[in-house]
mmCIF file of C-alpha atoms and ligand atoms in Angstrom:
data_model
loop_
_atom_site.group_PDB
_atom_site.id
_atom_site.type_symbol
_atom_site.label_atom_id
_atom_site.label_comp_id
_atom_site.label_asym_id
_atom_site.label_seq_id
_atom_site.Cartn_x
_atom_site.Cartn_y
_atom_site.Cartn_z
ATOM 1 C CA UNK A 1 -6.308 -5.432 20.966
ATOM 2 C CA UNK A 2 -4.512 -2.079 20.725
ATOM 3 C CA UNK A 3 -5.214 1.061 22.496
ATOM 4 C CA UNK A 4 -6.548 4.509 20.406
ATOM 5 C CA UNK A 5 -3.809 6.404 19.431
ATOM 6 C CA UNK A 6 -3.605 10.355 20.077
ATOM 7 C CA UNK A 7 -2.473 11.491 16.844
ATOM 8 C CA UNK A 8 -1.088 10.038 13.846
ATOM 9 C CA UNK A 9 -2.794 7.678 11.243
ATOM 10 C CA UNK A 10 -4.381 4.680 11.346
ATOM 11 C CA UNK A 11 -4.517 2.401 8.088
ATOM 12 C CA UNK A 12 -7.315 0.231 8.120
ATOM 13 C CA UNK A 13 -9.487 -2.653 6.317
ATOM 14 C CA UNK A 14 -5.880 -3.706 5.204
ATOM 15 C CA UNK A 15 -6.685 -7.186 3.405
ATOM 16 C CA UNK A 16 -5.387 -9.648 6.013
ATOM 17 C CA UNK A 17 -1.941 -10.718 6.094
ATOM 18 C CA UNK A 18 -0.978 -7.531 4.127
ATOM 19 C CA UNK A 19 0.401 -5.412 7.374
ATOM 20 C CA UNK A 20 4.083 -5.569 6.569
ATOM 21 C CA UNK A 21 3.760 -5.404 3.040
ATOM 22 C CA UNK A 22 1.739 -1.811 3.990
ATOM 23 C CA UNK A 23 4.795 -1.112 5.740
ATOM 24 C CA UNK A 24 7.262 -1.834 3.004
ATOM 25 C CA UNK A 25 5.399 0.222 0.529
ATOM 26 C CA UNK A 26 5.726 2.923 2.806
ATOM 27 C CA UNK A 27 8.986 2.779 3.779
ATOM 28 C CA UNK A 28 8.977 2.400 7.265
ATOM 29 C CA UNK A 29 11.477 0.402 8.806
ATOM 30 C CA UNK A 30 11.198 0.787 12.494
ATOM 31 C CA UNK A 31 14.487 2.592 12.850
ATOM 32 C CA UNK A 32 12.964 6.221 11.855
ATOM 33 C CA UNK A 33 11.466 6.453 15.616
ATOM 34 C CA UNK A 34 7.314 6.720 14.763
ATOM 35 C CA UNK A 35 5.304 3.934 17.832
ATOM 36 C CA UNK A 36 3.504 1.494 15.178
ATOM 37 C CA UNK A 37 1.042 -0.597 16.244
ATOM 38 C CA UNK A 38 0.527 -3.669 13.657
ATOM 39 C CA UNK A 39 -2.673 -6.035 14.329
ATOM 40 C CA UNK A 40 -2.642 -8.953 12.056
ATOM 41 C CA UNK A 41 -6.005 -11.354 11.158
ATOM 42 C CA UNK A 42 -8.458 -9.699 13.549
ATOM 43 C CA UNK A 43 -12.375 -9.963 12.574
ATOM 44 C CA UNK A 44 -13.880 -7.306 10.415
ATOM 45 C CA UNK A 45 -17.532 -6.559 9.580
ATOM 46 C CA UNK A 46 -16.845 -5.915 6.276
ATOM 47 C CA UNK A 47 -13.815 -8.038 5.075
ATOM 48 C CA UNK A 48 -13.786 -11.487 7.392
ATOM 49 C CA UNK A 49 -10.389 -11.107 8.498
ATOM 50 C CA UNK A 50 -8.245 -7.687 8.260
ATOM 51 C CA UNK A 51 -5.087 -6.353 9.160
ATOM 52 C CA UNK A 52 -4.539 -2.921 10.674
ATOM 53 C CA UNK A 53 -1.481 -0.637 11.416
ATOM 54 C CA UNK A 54 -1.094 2.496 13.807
ATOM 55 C CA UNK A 55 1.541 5.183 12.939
ATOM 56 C CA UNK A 56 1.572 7.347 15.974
ATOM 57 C CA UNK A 57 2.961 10.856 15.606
ATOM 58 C CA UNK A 58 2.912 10.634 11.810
ATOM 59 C CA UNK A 59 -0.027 12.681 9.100
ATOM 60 C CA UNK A 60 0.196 10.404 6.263
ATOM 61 C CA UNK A 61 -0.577 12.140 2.887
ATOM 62 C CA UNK A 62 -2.636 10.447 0.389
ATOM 63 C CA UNK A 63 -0.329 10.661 -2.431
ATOM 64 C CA UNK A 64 2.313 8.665 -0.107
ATOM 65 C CA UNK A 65 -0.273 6.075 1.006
ATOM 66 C CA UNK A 66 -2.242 5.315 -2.163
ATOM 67 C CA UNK A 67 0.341 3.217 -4.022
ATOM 68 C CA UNK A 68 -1.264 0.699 -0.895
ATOM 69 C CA UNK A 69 -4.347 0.271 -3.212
ATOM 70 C CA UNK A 70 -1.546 -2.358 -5.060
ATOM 71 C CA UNK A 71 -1.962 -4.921 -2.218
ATOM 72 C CA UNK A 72 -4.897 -3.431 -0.440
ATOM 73 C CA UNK A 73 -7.616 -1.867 -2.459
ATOM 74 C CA UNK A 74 -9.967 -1.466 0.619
ATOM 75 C CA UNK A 75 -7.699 0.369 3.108
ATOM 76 C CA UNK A 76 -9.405 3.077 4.612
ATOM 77 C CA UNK A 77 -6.653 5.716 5.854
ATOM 78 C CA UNK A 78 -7.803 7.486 9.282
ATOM 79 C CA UNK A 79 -6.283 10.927 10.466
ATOM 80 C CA UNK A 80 -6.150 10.844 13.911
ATOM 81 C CA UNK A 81 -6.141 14.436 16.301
ATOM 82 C CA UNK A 82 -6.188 14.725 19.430
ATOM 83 C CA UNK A 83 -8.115 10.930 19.739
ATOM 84 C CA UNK A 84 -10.792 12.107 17.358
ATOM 85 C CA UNK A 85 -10.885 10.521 13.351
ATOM 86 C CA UNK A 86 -10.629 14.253 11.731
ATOM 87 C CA UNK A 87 -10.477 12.712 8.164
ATOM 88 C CA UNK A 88 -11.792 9.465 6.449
ATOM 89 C CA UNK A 89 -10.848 8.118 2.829
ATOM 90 C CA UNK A 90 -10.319 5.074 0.754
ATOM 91 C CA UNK A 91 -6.334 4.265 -0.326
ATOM 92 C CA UNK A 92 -7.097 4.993 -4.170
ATOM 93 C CA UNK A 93 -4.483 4.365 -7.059
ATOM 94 C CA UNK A 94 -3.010 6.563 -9.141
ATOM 95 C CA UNK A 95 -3.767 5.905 -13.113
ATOM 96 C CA UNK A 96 0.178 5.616 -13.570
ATOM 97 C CA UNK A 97 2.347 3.385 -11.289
ATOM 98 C CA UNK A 98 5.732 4.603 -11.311
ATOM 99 C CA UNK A 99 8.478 2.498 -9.670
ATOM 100 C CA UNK A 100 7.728 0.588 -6.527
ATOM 101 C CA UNK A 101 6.166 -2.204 -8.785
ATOM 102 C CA UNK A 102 8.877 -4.643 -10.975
ATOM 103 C CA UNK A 103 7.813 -5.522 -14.416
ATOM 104 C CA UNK A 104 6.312 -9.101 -14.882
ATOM 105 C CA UNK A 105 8.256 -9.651 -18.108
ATOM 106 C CA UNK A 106 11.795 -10.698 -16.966
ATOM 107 C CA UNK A 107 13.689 -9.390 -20.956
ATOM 108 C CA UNK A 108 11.856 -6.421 -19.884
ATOM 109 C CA UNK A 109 14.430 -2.976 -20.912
ATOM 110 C CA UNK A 110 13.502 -2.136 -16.813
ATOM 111 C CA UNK A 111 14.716 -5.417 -15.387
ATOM 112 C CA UNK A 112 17.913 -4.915 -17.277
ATOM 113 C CA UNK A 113 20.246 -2.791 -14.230
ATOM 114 C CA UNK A 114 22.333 -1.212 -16.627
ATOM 115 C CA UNK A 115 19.888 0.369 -18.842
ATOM 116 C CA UNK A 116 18.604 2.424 -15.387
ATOM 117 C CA UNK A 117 14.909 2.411 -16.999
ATOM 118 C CA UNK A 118 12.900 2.987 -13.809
ATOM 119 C CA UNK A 119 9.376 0.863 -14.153
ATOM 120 C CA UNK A 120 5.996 2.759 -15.145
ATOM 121 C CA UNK A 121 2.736 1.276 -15.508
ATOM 122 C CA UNK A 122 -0.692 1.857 -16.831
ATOM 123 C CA UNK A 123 -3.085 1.190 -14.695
ATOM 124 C CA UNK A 124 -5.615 -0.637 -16.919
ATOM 125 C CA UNK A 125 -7.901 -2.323 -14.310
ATOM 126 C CA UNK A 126 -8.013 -1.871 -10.480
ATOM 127 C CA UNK A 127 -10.463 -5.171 -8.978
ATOM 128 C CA UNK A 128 -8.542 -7.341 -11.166
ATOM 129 C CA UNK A 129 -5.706 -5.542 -10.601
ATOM 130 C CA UNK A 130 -3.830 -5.315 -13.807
ATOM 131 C CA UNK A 131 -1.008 -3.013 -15.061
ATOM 132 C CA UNK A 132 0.274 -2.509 -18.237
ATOM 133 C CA UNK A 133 4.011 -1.839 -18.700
ATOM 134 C CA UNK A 134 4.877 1.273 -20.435
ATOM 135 C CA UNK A 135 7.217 -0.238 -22.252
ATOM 136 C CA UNK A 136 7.021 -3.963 -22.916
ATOM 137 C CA UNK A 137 2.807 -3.441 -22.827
ATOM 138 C CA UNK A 138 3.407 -6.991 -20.708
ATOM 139 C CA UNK A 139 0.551 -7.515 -18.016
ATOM 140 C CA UNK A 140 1.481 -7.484 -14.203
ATOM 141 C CA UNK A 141 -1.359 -8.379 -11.730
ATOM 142 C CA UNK A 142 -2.109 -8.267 -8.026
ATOM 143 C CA UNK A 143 -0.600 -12.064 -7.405
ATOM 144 C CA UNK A 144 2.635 -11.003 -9.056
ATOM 145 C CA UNK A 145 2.991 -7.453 -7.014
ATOM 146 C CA UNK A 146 2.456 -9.717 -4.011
ATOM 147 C CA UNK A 147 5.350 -11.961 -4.603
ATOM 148 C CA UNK A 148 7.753 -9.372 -5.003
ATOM 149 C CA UNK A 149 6.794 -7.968 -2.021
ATOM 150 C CA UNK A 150 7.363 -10.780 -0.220
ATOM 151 C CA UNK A 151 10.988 -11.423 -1.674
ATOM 152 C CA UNK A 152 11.784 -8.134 -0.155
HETATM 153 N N1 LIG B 201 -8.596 4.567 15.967
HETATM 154 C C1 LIG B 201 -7.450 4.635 16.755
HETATM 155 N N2 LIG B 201 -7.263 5.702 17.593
HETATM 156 C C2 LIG B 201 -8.171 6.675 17.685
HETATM 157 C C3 LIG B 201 -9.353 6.620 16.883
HETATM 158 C C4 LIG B 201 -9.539 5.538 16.030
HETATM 159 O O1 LIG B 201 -6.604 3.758 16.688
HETATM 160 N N3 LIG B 201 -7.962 7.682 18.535
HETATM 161 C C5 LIG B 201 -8.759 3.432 15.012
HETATM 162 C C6 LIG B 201 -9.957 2.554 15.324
HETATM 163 O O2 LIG B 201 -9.569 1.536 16.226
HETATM 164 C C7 LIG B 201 -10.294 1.983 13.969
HETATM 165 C C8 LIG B 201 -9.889 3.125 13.004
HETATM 166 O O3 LIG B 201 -8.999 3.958 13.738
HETATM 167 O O4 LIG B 201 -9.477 0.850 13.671
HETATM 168 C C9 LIG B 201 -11.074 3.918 12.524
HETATM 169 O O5 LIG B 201 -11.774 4.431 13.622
HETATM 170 P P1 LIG B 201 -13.361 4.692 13.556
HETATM 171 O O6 LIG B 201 -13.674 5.508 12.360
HETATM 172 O O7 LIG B 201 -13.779 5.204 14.894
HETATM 173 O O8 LIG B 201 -13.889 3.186 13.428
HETATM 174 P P2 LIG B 201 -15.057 2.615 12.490
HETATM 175 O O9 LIG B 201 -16.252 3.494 12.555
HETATM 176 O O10 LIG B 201 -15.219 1.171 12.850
HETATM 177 O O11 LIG B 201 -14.371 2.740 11.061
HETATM 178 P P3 LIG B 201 -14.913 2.218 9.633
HETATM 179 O O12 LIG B 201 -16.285 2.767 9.443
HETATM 180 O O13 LIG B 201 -13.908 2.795 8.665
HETATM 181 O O14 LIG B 201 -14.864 0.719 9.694
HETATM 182 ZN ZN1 LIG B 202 7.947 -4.334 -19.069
#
């Protein structure tokens, strides 16, 4: 549906539907300049239905692309040189979460704005996905990191 790219990174296996939530976890916007291709709901061997997304021009490193693992705990991320895949590996979470993800608990001290207590999580299972706040112990889970991305 969308040609190879030259170089640049192509995140793959993304659990369909997930595309622009990949994109909001990584922070890009369209307006920094990178070509991204986004394929949505296209047949996979291995999943049924996946999305995928193209950065052209752009290395990503794992430690930037692994918070994906919230939403999409298959994603494969492919380096791309010069046409060829140089590197292969699985999106894999860090044991701590730290910001990006909003506590489930809403009295929770880092829902409160004033107290500027950024989020941090335990990561206490990854298929469930289920964190533990740091400081309320409340459980958050895949379904609830989900809706907040789509309120974004
Ligand atoms: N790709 C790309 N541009 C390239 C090379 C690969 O856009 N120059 C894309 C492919 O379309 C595919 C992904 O990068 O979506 C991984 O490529 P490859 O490893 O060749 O595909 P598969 O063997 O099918 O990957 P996997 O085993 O991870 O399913
Ligand atoms: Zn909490």
């Amino acid at each position: 549906m969308v040609r190879k790219i030259r170089n640049g990174t192509v995140i793959d296996h993304i659990s369909a539907g997930n595309a622009l939530n990949v994109l909001k976890i990584l922070g890009i916007k369209g307006s920094e300049g990178y070509r991204v291709a986004i394929v949505m709901n296209v047949e996979s061997k291995k999943l049924g239905l996946k999305d995928i997304v193209k950065v052209e021009g752009r290395e990503l490193a794992p430690k930037e692309v692994n918070m994906i693992a919230l939403i999409a705990p298959k994603a494969t991320i492919n380096i791309i040189r010069d046409y060829k895949v140089v590197k292969k590996v699985r999106v894999k979470l860090p044991r701590i979460i730290d910001g990006i993800v909003k506590c489930s608990n809403p009295n929770c001290i880092t829902n409160r704005p004033r107290e500027h207590v950024k989020p941090r999580f335990k990561v206490v299972s990854e298929e469930p996905l289920i964190l533990q706040c740091s400081y309320c112990e409340r459980y958050t889970t895949r379904e609830d990191v989900v809706k907040q991305f789509k309120q974004l």
